[in-house]
């Protein structure tokens, strides 16, 4: 039952993440940087502490008592992830919800599994896997196979993107419906986003002591009831402060450069609707990690939870891509190419997830042997 609940929570989180950009499409008359930062204020500043206040008693005391080094690294990973989040928005803008999300999240899932092992190869720590562990173990080899499959999927999606760009240039109506589509720029920011977005998982790991403290406090008053469902909500606050820092600075720079500060008070635009849709997008975005934390507390495996989360987001984002007719006007060959590419990325995510599950089972078997 715990596993089933974990999967359900991850699906809800994946649905929120795959859907959050949709309300932004209803914003009228504002520059991208204006609606992005308004939504971001809800995503990173307003909703996270509200969620923690509702779910984690004494969350500010936990933060105040946490070692400064832990807070620094959690915040720093948040800053790096913020760059990934910023370029995620641009990647989706220039590639579309379906293609942009698939490329970004495919990269995010595999880098989230690979980068820590490289780091711990040169800075070994007890209980942390190195790149040597990946190469020399059956579960690690499975993860590496998944990474190779993901790269193949991204190459296929890239091929679909170039075909789409070529066909749109010949179809004026389709080009009008996809006026923001820019494959070269989009794929560049998508790669940057995919790499840096994985830093959110690293931030959760860096700030794990805060989640553990919240879990311990909760268990003291709720014995024999499993892990605390909302333990990660306190860690999110610090990570998201880092994300807010990056995005706020960048959006203010764009407002100044593009002279779009007037968007926020421009009465010629539907101001109330713009603020409401931006707030809805930002709140929906945060819900992905709210439910991710709930799913992880039930599955009990951070790496596998991250992979499962990515898989659901890719599926939901592509559902929206079809509903929004982002591939309308392209040939059957191009449509088939992108479907194959996306399916390949999803397969890679599942392969990496299987590798992590093999690792978890191996660790569980070792524990049983040790007890005997």
mmCIF file of C-alpha atoms in Angstrom:
data_model
loop_
_atom_site.group_PDB
_atom_site.id
_atom_site.type_symbol
_atom_site.label_atom_id
_atom_site.label_comp_id
_atom_site.label_asym_id
_atom_site.label_seq_id
_atom_site.Cartn_x
_atom_site.Cartn_y
_atom_site.Cartn_z
ATOM 1 C CA UNK A 1 0.000 0.000 0.000
ATOM 2 C CA UNK A 2 2.879 2.380 0.808
ATOM 3 C CA UNK A 3 4.340 1.850 -2.683
ATOM 4 C CA UNK A 4 0.949 2.421 -4.351
ATOM 5 C CA UNK A 5 0.474 5.658 -2.435
ATOM 6 C CA UNK A 6 3.999 6.728 -3.383
ATOM 7 C CA UNK A 7 3.305 6.180 -7.081
ATOM 8 C CA UNK A 8 -0.011 8.071 -6.831
ATOM 9 C CA UNK A 9 1.663 11.029 -5.112
ATOM 10 C CA UNK A 10 4.386 11.085 -7.774
ATOM 11 C CA UNK A 11 1.764 11.044 -10.513
ATOM 12 C CA UNK A 12 -0.037 14.031 -8.971
ATOM 13 C CA UNK A 13 3.300 15.842 -8.675
ATOM 14 C CA UNK A 14 4.174 14.949 -12.262
ATOM 15 C CA UNK A 15 0.788 16.189 -13.449
ATOM 16 C CA UNK A 16 1.335 19.505 -11.656
ATOM 17 C CA UNK A 17 4.804 19.951 -13.176
ATOM 18 C CA UNK A 18 3.728 18.920 -16.655
ATOM 19 C CA UNK A 19 0.762 21.321 -16.505
ATOM 20 C CA UNK A 20 2.124 24.414 -14.734
ATOM 21 C CA UNK A 21 3.064 26.309 -17.910
ATOM 22 C CA UNK A 22 -0.463 26.095 -19.340
ATOM 23 C CA UNK A 23 -1.904 29.051 -17.308
ATOM 24 C CA UNK A 24 0.964 31.235 -18.574
ATOM 25 C CA UNK A 25 -0.443 30.820 -22.086
ATOM 26 C CA UNK A 26 -3.530 32.726 -20.906
ATOM 27 C CA UNK A 27 -1.499 35.792 -19.893
ATOM 28 C CA UNK A 28 -2.044 38.631 -22.386
ATOM 29 C CA UNK A 29 0.097 41.665 -23.146
ATOM 30 C CA UNK A 30 2.962 40.875 -20.746
ATOM 31 C CA UNK A 31 6.553 40.063 -21.609
ATOM 32 C CA UNK A 32 7.821 36.603 -20.674
ATOM 33 C CA UNK A 33 10.001 37.944 -17.849
ATOM 34 C CA UNK A 34 7.044 39.720 -16.236
ATOM 35 C CA UNK A 35 4.677 36.777 -15.964
ATOM 36 C CA UNK A 36 7.553 34.400 -15.141
ATOM 37 C CA UNK A 37 8.684 36.330 -12.051
ATOM 38 C CA UNK A 38 5.118 36.975 -10.820
ATOM 39 C CA UNK A 39 4.466 33.246 -10.984
ATOM 40 C CA UNK A 40 7.896 32.637 -9.466
ATOM 41 C CA UNK A 41 7.123 34.747 -6.409
ATOM 42 C CA UNK A 42 4.316 32.302 -5.638
ATOM 43 C CA UNK A 43 6.472 29.263 -6.544
ATOM 44 C CA UNK A 44 9.543 30.223 -4.516
ATOM 45 C CA UNK A 45 8.580 32.798 -1.889
ATOM 46 C CA UNK A 46 4.900 32.728 -0.925
ATOM 47 C CA UNK A 47 3.626 29.147 -1.190
ATOM 48 C CA UNK A 48 6.629 27.147 0.205
ATOM 49 C CA UNK A 49 6.652 28.701 3.712
ATOM 50 C CA UNK A 50 2.852 28.582 3.744
ATOM 51 C CA UNK A 51 2.975 24.857 2.966
ATOM 52 C CA UNK A 52 5.639 24.337 5.644
ATOM 53 C CA UNK A 53 3.623 26.324 8.194
ATOM 54 C CA UNK A 54 0.580 24.133 7.509
ATOM 55 C CA UNK A 55 2.470 20.823 7.629
ATOM 56 C CA UNK A 56 5.717 21.114 9.650
ATOM 57 C CA UNK A 57 5.343 22.391 13.236
ATOM 58 C CA UNK A 58 8.253 24.644 14.234
ATOM 59 C CA UNK A 59 9.795 24.642 10.742
ATOM 60 C CA UNK A 60 11.542 27.980 11.345
ATOM 61 C CA UNK A 61 13.183 26.586 14.503
ATOM 62 C CA UNK A 62 14.496 23.646 12.457
ATOM 63 C CA UNK A 63 16.035 26.028 9.924
ATOM 64 C CA UNK A 64 17.485 28.287 12.643
ATOM 65 C CA UNK A 65 19.167 25.328 14.376
ATOM 66 C CA UNK A 66 20.653 23.867 11.175
ATOM 67 C CA UNK A 67 24.405 24.135 10.610
ATOM 68 C CA UNK A 68 25.372 27.107 8.416
ATOM 69 C CA UNK A 69 27.335 24.894 6.032
ATOM 70 C CA UNK A 70 24.253 22.764 5.381
ATOM 71 C CA UNK A 71 22.163 25.861 4.690
ATOM 72 C CA UNK A 72 24.837 27.251 2.363
ATOM 73 C CA UNK A 73 25.103 24.137 0.196
ATOM 74 C CA UNK A 74 21.338 23.676 0.106
ATOM 75 C CA UNK A 75 20.932 27.309 -0.972
ATOM 76 C CA UNK A 76 23.778 27.080 -3.530
ATOM 77 C CA UNK A 77 22.227 24.057 -5.202
ATOM 78 C CA UNK A 78 19.009 26.055 -5.236
ATOM 79 C CA UNK A 79 20.766 28.897 -7.056
ATOM 80 C CA UNK A 80 22.136 26.467 -9.669
ATOM 81 C CA UNK A 81 18.783 24.763 -9.971
ATOM 82 C CA UNK A 82 17.238 28.242 -10.389
ATOM 83 C CA UNK A 83 19.265 28.683 -13.571
ATOM 84 C CA UNK A 84 17.916 25.329 -14.708
ATOM 85 C CA UNK A 85 14.364 26.417 -13.864
ATOM 86 C CA UNK A 86 14.841 29.706 -15.669
ATOM 87 C CA UNK A 87 16.100 28.025 -18.815
ATOM 88 C CA UNK A 88 13.312 25.416 -18.472
ATOM 89 C CA UNK A 89 10.794 28.169 -19.088
ATOM 90 C CA UNK A 90 12.766 29.366 -22.091
ATOM 91 C CA UNK A 91 13.197 25.822 -23.403
ATOM 92 C CA UNK A 92 9.447 25.193 -23.264
ATOM 93 C CA UNK A 93 8.828 28.582 -24.870
ATOM 94 C CA UNK A 94 11.118 27.929 -27.844
ATOM 95 C CA UNK A 95 10.579 24.176 -28.291
ATOM 96 C CA UNK A 96 7.008 23.755 -27.063
ATOM 97 C CA UNK A 97 5.691 21.891 -24.027
ATOM 98 C CA UNK A 98 6.152 18.396 -25.485
ATOM 99 C CA UNK A 99 9.619 18.547 -27.060
ATOM 100 C CA UNK A 100 11.073 21.024 -24.552
ATOM 101 C CA UNK A 101 9.946 19.082 -21.488
ATOM 102 C CA UNK A 102 11.067 15.737 -22.912
ATOM 103 C CA UNK A 103 14.596 16.891 -23.701
ATOM 104 C CA UNK A 104 15.042 18.843 -20.456
ATOM 105 C CA UNK A 105 13.619 16.209 -18.144
ATOM 106 C CA UNK A 106 15.395 13.354 -19.903
ATOM 107 C CA UNK A 107 18.701 15.108 -19.313
ATOM 108 C CA UNK A 108 17.681 16.066 -15.787
ATOM 109 C CA UNK A 109 16.882 12.495 -14.831
ATOM 110 C CA UNK A 110 20.150 11.000 -16.056
ATOM 111 C CA UNK A 111 22.383 13.810 -14.819
ATOM 112 C CA UNK A 112 20.675 13.543 -11.447
ATOM 113 C CA UNK A 113 21.904 9.955 -11.357
ATOM 114 C CA UNK A 114 25.347 10.485 -12.907
ATOM 115 C CA UNK A 115 26.827 13.739 -11.548
ATOM 116 C CA UNK A 116 26.825 12.742 -7.843
ATOM 117 C CA UNK A 117 28.779 9.577 -8.640
ATOM 118 C CA UNK A 118 31.454 11.618 -10.420
ATOM 119 C CA UNK A 119 31.677 14.020 -7.475
ATOM 120 C CA UNK A 120 31.976 11.221 -4.918
ATOM 121 C CA UNK A 121 34.660 9.511 -7.023
ATOM 122 C CA UNK A 122 36.968 12.408 -6.144
ATOM 123 C CA UNK A 123 35.416 13.193 -2.759
ATOM 124 C CA UNK A 124 34.471 9.784 -1.321
ATOM 125 C CA UNK A 125 31.939 9.639 1.500
ATOM 126 C CA UNK A 126 30.492 6.628 3.320
ATOM 127 C CA UNK A 127 27.290 5.370 1.722
ATOM 128 C CA UNK A 128 27.739 7.428 -1.470
ATOM 129 C CA UNK A 129 28.187 5.739 -4.871
ATOM 130 C CA UNK A 130 31.152 6.569 -7.120
ATOM 131 C CA UNK A 131 31.473 6.275 -10.888
ATOM 132 C CA UNK A 132 33.556 3.135 -10.239
ATOM 133 C CA UNK A 133 30.564 1.647 -8.391
ATOM 134 C CA UNK A 134 28.402 2.303 -11.442
ATOM 135 C CA UNK A 135 30.821 0.697 -13.881
ATOM 136 C CA UNK A 136 31.582 -2.342 -11.727
ATOM 137 C CA UNK A 137 28.076 -3.287 -10.530
ATOM 138 C CA UNK A 138 25.077 -4.745 -12.375
ATOM 139 C CA UNK A 139 22.737 -2.022 -11.133
ATOM 140 C CA UNK A 140 25.269 0.686 -12.052
ATOM 141 C CA UNK A 141 25.683 -0.726 -15.545
ATOM 142 C CA UNK A 142 21.899 -0.596 -15.906
ATOM 143 C CA UNK A 143 21.958 3.102 -14.990
ATOM 144 C CA UNK A 144 24.710 3.751 -17.561
ATOM 145 C CA UNK A 145 22.698 1.922 -20.243
ATOM 146 C CA UNK A 146 19.760 4.175 -19.408
ATOM 147 C CA UNK A 147 21.948 7.247 -19.845
ATOM 148 C CA UNK A 148 23.081 6.070 -23.294
ATOM 149 C CA UNK A 149 19.457 5.385 -24.287
ATOM 150 C CA UNK A 150 18.485 8.870 -23.118
ATOM 151 C CA UNK A 151 21.170 10.462 -25.293
ATOM 152 C CA UNK A 152 19.863 8.459 -28.267
ATOM 153 C CA UNK A 153 16.327 9.676 -27.503
ATOM 154 C CA UNK A 154 17.479 13.283 -27.344
ATOM 155 C CA UNK A 155 19.263 12.919 -30.694
ATOM 156 C CA UNK A 156 16.049 11.532 -32.224
ATOM 157 C CA UNK A 157 14.031 14.416 -30.741
ATOM 158 C CA UNK A 158 16.626 16.799 -32.118
ATOM 159 C CA UNK A 159 16.121 15.303 -35.548
ATOM 160 C CA UNK A 160 12.350 15.781 -35.178
ATOM 161 C CA UNK A 161 12.946 19.388 -34.143
ATOM 162 C CA UNK A 162 14.987 20.169 -37.263
ATOM 163 C CA UNK A 163 12.335 18.525 -39.467
ATOM 164 C CA UNK A 164 9.621 20.569 -37.767
ATOM 165 C CA UNK A 165 11.575 23.809 -38.218
ATOM 166 C CA UNK A 166 12.088 23.033 -41.913
ATOM 167 C CA UNK A 167 8.405 22.250 -42.475
ATOM 168 C CA UNK A 168 7.115 25.250 -40.525
ATOM 169 C CA UNK A 169 9.178 27.549 -42.730
ATOM 170 C CA UNK A 170 7.149 26.279 -45.708
ATOM 171 C CA UNK A 171 3.733 26.456 -43.987
ATOM 172 C CA UNK A 172 2.765 30.030 -43.109
ATOM 173 C CA UNK A 173 -0.308 29.064 -41.034
ATOM 174 C CA UNK A 174 1.629 26.520 -38.980
ATOM 175 C CA UNK A 175 4.479 28.978 -38.548
ATOM 176 C CA UNK A 176 2.055 31.576 -37.196
ATOM 177 C CA UNK A 177 0.668 29.085 -34.661
ATOM 178 C CA UNK A 178 4.243 28.285 -33.565
ATOM 179 C CA UNK A 179 5.665 31.825 -33.713
ATOM 180 C CA UNK A 180 7.928 31.281 -30.662
ATOM 181 C CA UNK A 181 9.441 28.068 -32.027
ATOM 182 C CA UNK A 182 13.249 28.382 -32.377
ATOM 183 C CA UNK A 183 14.967 25.016 -32.446
ATOM 184 C CA UNK A 184 18.621 26.092 -32.274
ATOM 185 C CA UNK A 185 18.157 28.462 -29.331
ATOM 186 C CA UNK A 186 15.634 26.157 -27.700
ATOM 187 C CA UNK A 187 17.832 23.058 -27.737
ATOM 188 C CA UNK A 188 20.747 25.054 -26.300
ATOM 189 C CA UNK A 189 18.808 26.332 -23.290
ATOM 190 C CA UNK A 190 17.137 22.928 -22.932
ATOM 191 C CA UNK A 191 20.520 21.225 -22.514
ATOM 192 C CA UNK A 192 21.612 23.825 -19.939
ATOM 193 C CA UNK A 193 18.314 23.404 -18.110
ATOM 194 C CA UNK A 194 18.488 19.618 -18.146
ATOM 195 C CA UNK A 195 21.930 19.613 -16.555
ATOM 196 C CA UNK A 196 21.287 22.278 -13.899
ATOM 197 C CA UNK A 197 17.725 21.235 -13.037
ATOM 198 C CA UNK A 198 19.198 18.072 -11.523
ATOM 199 C CA UNK A 199 20.633 20.322 -8.792
ATOM 200 C CA UNK A 200 17.247 20.273 -7.065
ATOM 201 C CA UNK A 201 17.825 16.616 -6.217
ATOM 202 C CA UNK A 202 21.288 17.542 -4.919
ATOM 203 C CA UNK A 203 19.736 20.306 -2.800
ATOM 204 C CA UNK A 204 17.348 17.821 -1.217
ATOM 205 C CA UNK A 205 20.316 15.592 -0.407
ATOM 206 C CA UNK A 206 22.376 18.511 0.962
ATOM 207 C CA UNK A 207 19.529 19.633 3.223
ATOM 208 C CA UNK A 208 18.463 16.134 4.256
ATOM 209 C CA UNK A 209 19.341 16.855 7.882
ATOM 210 C CA UNK A 210 16.437 19.331 8.071
ATOM 211 C CA UNK A 211 13.990 16.776 6.687
ATOM 212 C CA UNK A 212 15.390 14.149 9.077
ATOM 213 C CA UNK A 213 14.888 16.505 12.029
ATOM 214 C CA UNK A 214 11.288 17.166 10.989
ATOM 215 C CA UNK A 215 10.746 13.413 10.609
ATOM 216 C CA UNK A 216 12.247 12.682 14.048
ATOM 217 C CA UNK A 217 10.089 15.311 15.768
ATOM 218 C CA UNK A 218 6.964 13.978 14.080
ATOM 219 C CA UNK A 219 7.766 10.358 14.959
ATOM 220 C CA UNK A 220 8.186 11.299 18.627
ATOM 221 C CA UNK A 221 4.477 12.138 18.752
ATOM 222 C CA UNK A 222 3.321 9.610 16.124
ATOM 223 C CA UNK A 223 5.138 6.341 16.931
ATOM 224 C CA UNK A 224 4.861 3.345 14.605
ATOM 225 C CA UNK A 225 3.187 5.375 11.838
ATOM 226 C CA UNK A 226 5.946 5.282 9.229
ATOM 227 C CA UNK A 227 7.835 8.271 7.860
ATOM 228 C CA UNK A 228 6.597 11.860 8.112
ATOM 229 C CA UNK A 229 4.705 12.608 4.885
ATOM 230 C CA UNK A 230 5.731 16.286 4.687
ATOM 231 C CA UNK A 231 9.321 16.145 5.961
ATOM 232 C CA UNK A 232 10.841 17.693 2.802
ATOM 233 C CA UNK A 233 8.719 20.847 2.991
ATOM 234 C CA UNK A 234 11.207 22.519 5.334
ATOM 235 C CA UNK A 235 14.149 21.784 2.991
ATOM 236 C CA UNK A 236 12.269 23.209 0.014
ATOM 237 C CA UNK A 237 12.221 26.663 1.587
ATOM 238 C CA UNK A 238 16.018 27.027 1.430
ATOM 239 C CA UNK A 239 16.350 25.461 -2.031
ATOM 240 C CA UNK A 240 13.651 27.707 -3.426
ATOM 241 C CA UNK A 241 15.226 30.830 -1.945
ATOM 242 C CA UNK A 242 18.196 29.982 -4.142
ATOM 243 C CA UNK A 243 15.920 29.570 -7.147
ATOM 244 C CA UNK A 244 14.220 32.880 -6.399
ATOM 245 C CA UNK A 245 17.587 34.674 -6.262
ATOM 246 C CA UNK A 246 18.615 33.546 -9.748
ATOM 247 C CA UNK A 247 15.269 34.120 -11.411
ATOM 248 C CA UNK A 248 14.562 37.477 -9.744
ATOM 249 C CA UNK A 249 17.918 38.951 -10.803
ATOM 250 C CA UNK A 250 17.523 37.716 -14.375
ATOM 251 C CA UNK A 251 13.913 38.854 -14.786
ATOM 252 C CA UNK A 252 14.677 42.304 -13.360
ATOM 253 C CA UNK A 253 17.556 42.614 -15.837
ATOM 254 C CA UNK A 254 15.205 41.683 -18.682
ATOM 255 C CA UNK A 255 12.575 44.133 -17.419
ATOM 256 C CA UNK A 256 15.198 46.886 -17.469
ATOM 257 C CA UNK A 257 16.659 45.928 -20.856
ATOM 258 C CA UNK A 258 13.300 45.440 -22.553
ATOM 259 C CA UNK A 259 11.625 48.334 -20.696
ATOM 260 C CA UNK A 260 8.815 46.078 -19.519
ATOM 261 C CA UNK A 261 8.492 47.210 -15.896
ATOM 262 C CA UNK A 262 5.263 48.883 -16.996
ATOM 263 C CA UNK A 263 3.660 45.451 -17.538
ATOM 264 C CA UNK A 264 2.855 45.153 -13.848
ATOM 265 C CA UNK A 265 0.564 48.227 -13.884
ATOM 266 C CA UNK A 266 -0.432 48.408 -17.572
ATOM 267 C CA UNK A 267 -4.221 48.895 -17.518
ATOM 268 C CA UNK A 268 -4.457 48.214 -21.250
ATOM 269 C CA UNK A 269 -3.851 44.550 -20.383
ATOM 270 C CA UNK A 270 -6.177 42.321 -18.332
ATOM 271 C CA UNK A 271 -4.176 42.911 -15.134
ATOM 272 C CA UNK A 272 -6.324 40.878 -12.748
ATOM 273 C CA UNK A 273 -6.427 37.863 -15.054
ATOM 274 C CA UNK A 274 -2.705 38.116 -15.731
ATOM 275 C CA UNK A 275 -1.887 38.114 -12.018
ATOM 276 C CA UNK A 276 -4.352 35.285 -11.312
ATOM 277 C CA UNK A 277 -3.068 33.072 -14.138
ATOM 278 C CA UNK A 278 0.548 33.756 -13.157
ATOM 279 C CA UNK A 279 -0.245 32.956 -9.515
ATOM 280 C CA UNK A 280 -2.026 29.759 -10.589
ATOM 281 C CA UNK A 281 0.971 28.713 -12.691
ATOM 282 C CA UNK A 282 3.402 29.401 -9.840
ATOM 283 C CA UNK A 283 1.310 27.574 -7.257
ATOM 284 C CA UNK A 284 0.801 24.604 -9.588
ATOM 285 C CA UNK A 285 4.538 24.499 -10.161
ATOM 286 C CA UNK A 286 5.265 24.253 -6.413
ATOM 287 C CA UNK A 287 2.750 21.438 -6.000
ATOM 288 C CA UNK A 288 5.006 19.147 -8.028
ATOM 289 C CA UNK A 289 7.569 19.107 -5.221
ATOM 290 C CA UNK A 290 4.949 19.122 -2.476
ATOM 291 C CA UNK A 291 3.672 15.802 -3.815
ATOM 292 C CA UNK A 292 7.182 14.656 -4.746
ATOM 293 C CA UNK A 293 8.126 14.874 -1.068
ATOM 294 C CA UNK A 294 5.028 12.889 -0.125
ATOM 295 C CA UNK A 295 5.869 10.241 -2.717
ATOM 296 C CA UNK A 296 9.482 9.968 -1.604
ATOM 297 C CA UNK A 297 8.429 9.549 2.039
ATOM 298 C CA UNK A 298 6.363 6.533 0.986
ATOM 299 C CA UNK A 299 8.760 4.924 -1.517
ATOM 300 C CA UNK A 300 11.820 5.577 0.640
ATOM 301 C CA UNK A 301 14.237 5.820 -2.304
ATOM 302 C CA UNK A 302 15.342 9.293 -3.387
ATOM 303 C CA UNK A 303 16.976 8.291 -6.680
ATOM 304 C CA UNK A 304 14.125 6.056 -7.844
ATOM 305 C CA UNK A 305 11.594 8.662 -6.717
ATOM 306 C CA UNK A 306 13.351 11.293 -8.819
ATOM 307 C CA UNK A 307 13.307 9.049 -11.904
ATOM 308 C CA UNK A 308 9.621 8.182 -11.443
ATOM 309 C CA UNK A 309 8.802 11.871 -10.975
ATOM 310 C CA UNK A 310 10.581 12.744 -14.245
ATOM 311 C CA UNK A 311 8.770 9.959 -16.147
ATOM 312 C CA UNK A 312 5.330 11.206 -15.109
ATOM 313 C CA UNK A 313 6.203 14.802 -16.016
ATOM 314 C CA UNK A 314 7.340 13.756 -19.497
ATOM 315 C CA UNK A 315 4.119 11.804 -20.060
ATOM 316 C CA UNK A 316 1.868 14.665 -18.889
ATOM 317 C CA UNK A 317 3.823 17.340 -20.794
ATOM 318 C CA UNK A 318 3.462 15.377 -24.000
ATOM 319 C CA UNK A 319 -0.239 14.903 -23.407
ATOM 320 C CA UNK A 320 -0.527 18.703 -23.248
ATOM 321 C CA UNK A 321 1.644 19.035 -26.328
ATOM 322 C CA UNK A 322 -0.849 16.952 -28.292
ATOM 323 C CA UNK A 323 -3.890 18.766 -26.885
ATOM 324 C CA UNK A 324 -2.332 22.153 -27.684
ATOM 325 C CA UNK A 325 -1.606 20.933 -31.234
ATOM 326 C CA UNK A 326 2.050 21.894 -31.038
ATOM 327 C CA UNK A 327 2.821 19.472 -33.859
ATOM 328 C CA UNK A 328 -0.060 20.514 -36.089
ATOM 329 C CA UNK A 329 1.014 21.068 -39.673
ATOM 330 C CA UNK A 330 3.997 18.710 -39.628
ATOM 331 C CA UNK A 331 4.302 15.561 -41.729
ATOM 332 C CA UNK A 332 3.585 12.067 -40.470
ATOM 333 C CA UNK A 333 7.298 11.325 -40.701
ATOM 334 C CA UNK A 334 8.159 14.214 -38.369
ATOM 335 C CA UNK A 335 5.376 13.327 -35.929
ATOM 336 C CA UNK A 336 6.482 9.686 -35.890
ATOM 337 C CA UNK A 337 10.094 10.778 -35.304
ATOM 338 C CA UNK A 338 9.253 12.883 -32.247
ATOM 339 C CA UNK A 339 7.016 10.139 -30.817
ATOM 340 C CA UNK A 340 9.854 7.618 -31.177
ATOM 341 C CA UNK A 341 12.285 10.075 -29.583
ATOM 342 C CA UNK A 342 10.005 10.796 -26.629
ATOM 343 C CA UNK A 343 9.290 7.083 -26.153
ATOM 344 C CA UNK A 344 13.045 6.450 -26.139
ATOM 345 C CA UNK A 345 13.578 9.096 -23.443
ATOM 346 C CA UNK A 346 10.792 7.585 -21.334
ATOM 347 C CA UNK A 347 12.383 4.150 -21.801
ATOM 348 C CA UNK A 348 15.722 5.544 -20.622
ATOM 349 C CA UNK A 349 14.100 6.951 -17.490
ATOM 350 C CA UNK A 350 12.555 3.565 -16.736
ATOM 351 C CA UNK A 351 15.882 1.797 -17.306
ATOM 352 C CA UNK A 352 17.647 4.144 -14.880
ATOM 353 C CA UNK A 353 14.813 3.606 -12.414
ATOM 354 C CA UNK A 354 15.223 -0.171 -12.719
ATOM 355 C CA UNK A 355 18.925 0.215 -12.020
ATOM 356 C CA UNK A 356 18.213 2.142 -8.854
ATOM 357 C CA UNK A 357 15.611 -0.429 -7.811
ATOM 358 C CA UNK A 358 18.207 -3.188 -8.251
ATOM 359 C CA UNK A 359 20.528 -1.217 -6.004
ATOM 360 C CA UNK A 360 17.805 -0.771 -3.364
ATOM 361 C CA UNK A 361 17.020 -4.507 -3.358
ATOM 362 C CA UNK A 362 20.709 -5.344 -3.060
ATOM 363 C CA UNK A 363 21.038 -3.007 -0.086
ATOM 364 C CA UNK A 364 17.957 -4.545 1.533
ATOM 365 C CA UNK A 365 19.367 -8.053 1.063
ATOM 366 C CA UNK A 366 22.666 -6.965 2.626
ATOM 367 C CA UNK A 367 20.812 -5.623 5.670
ATOM 368 C CA UNK A 368 18.975 -8.922 6.146
ATOM 369 C CA UNK A 369 22.221 -10.856 5.915
ATOM 370 C CA UNK A 370 23.836 -8.534 8.453
ATOM 371 C CA UNK A 371 20.925 -9.042 10.881
ATOM 372 C CA UNK A 372 21.290 -12.817 10.627
#
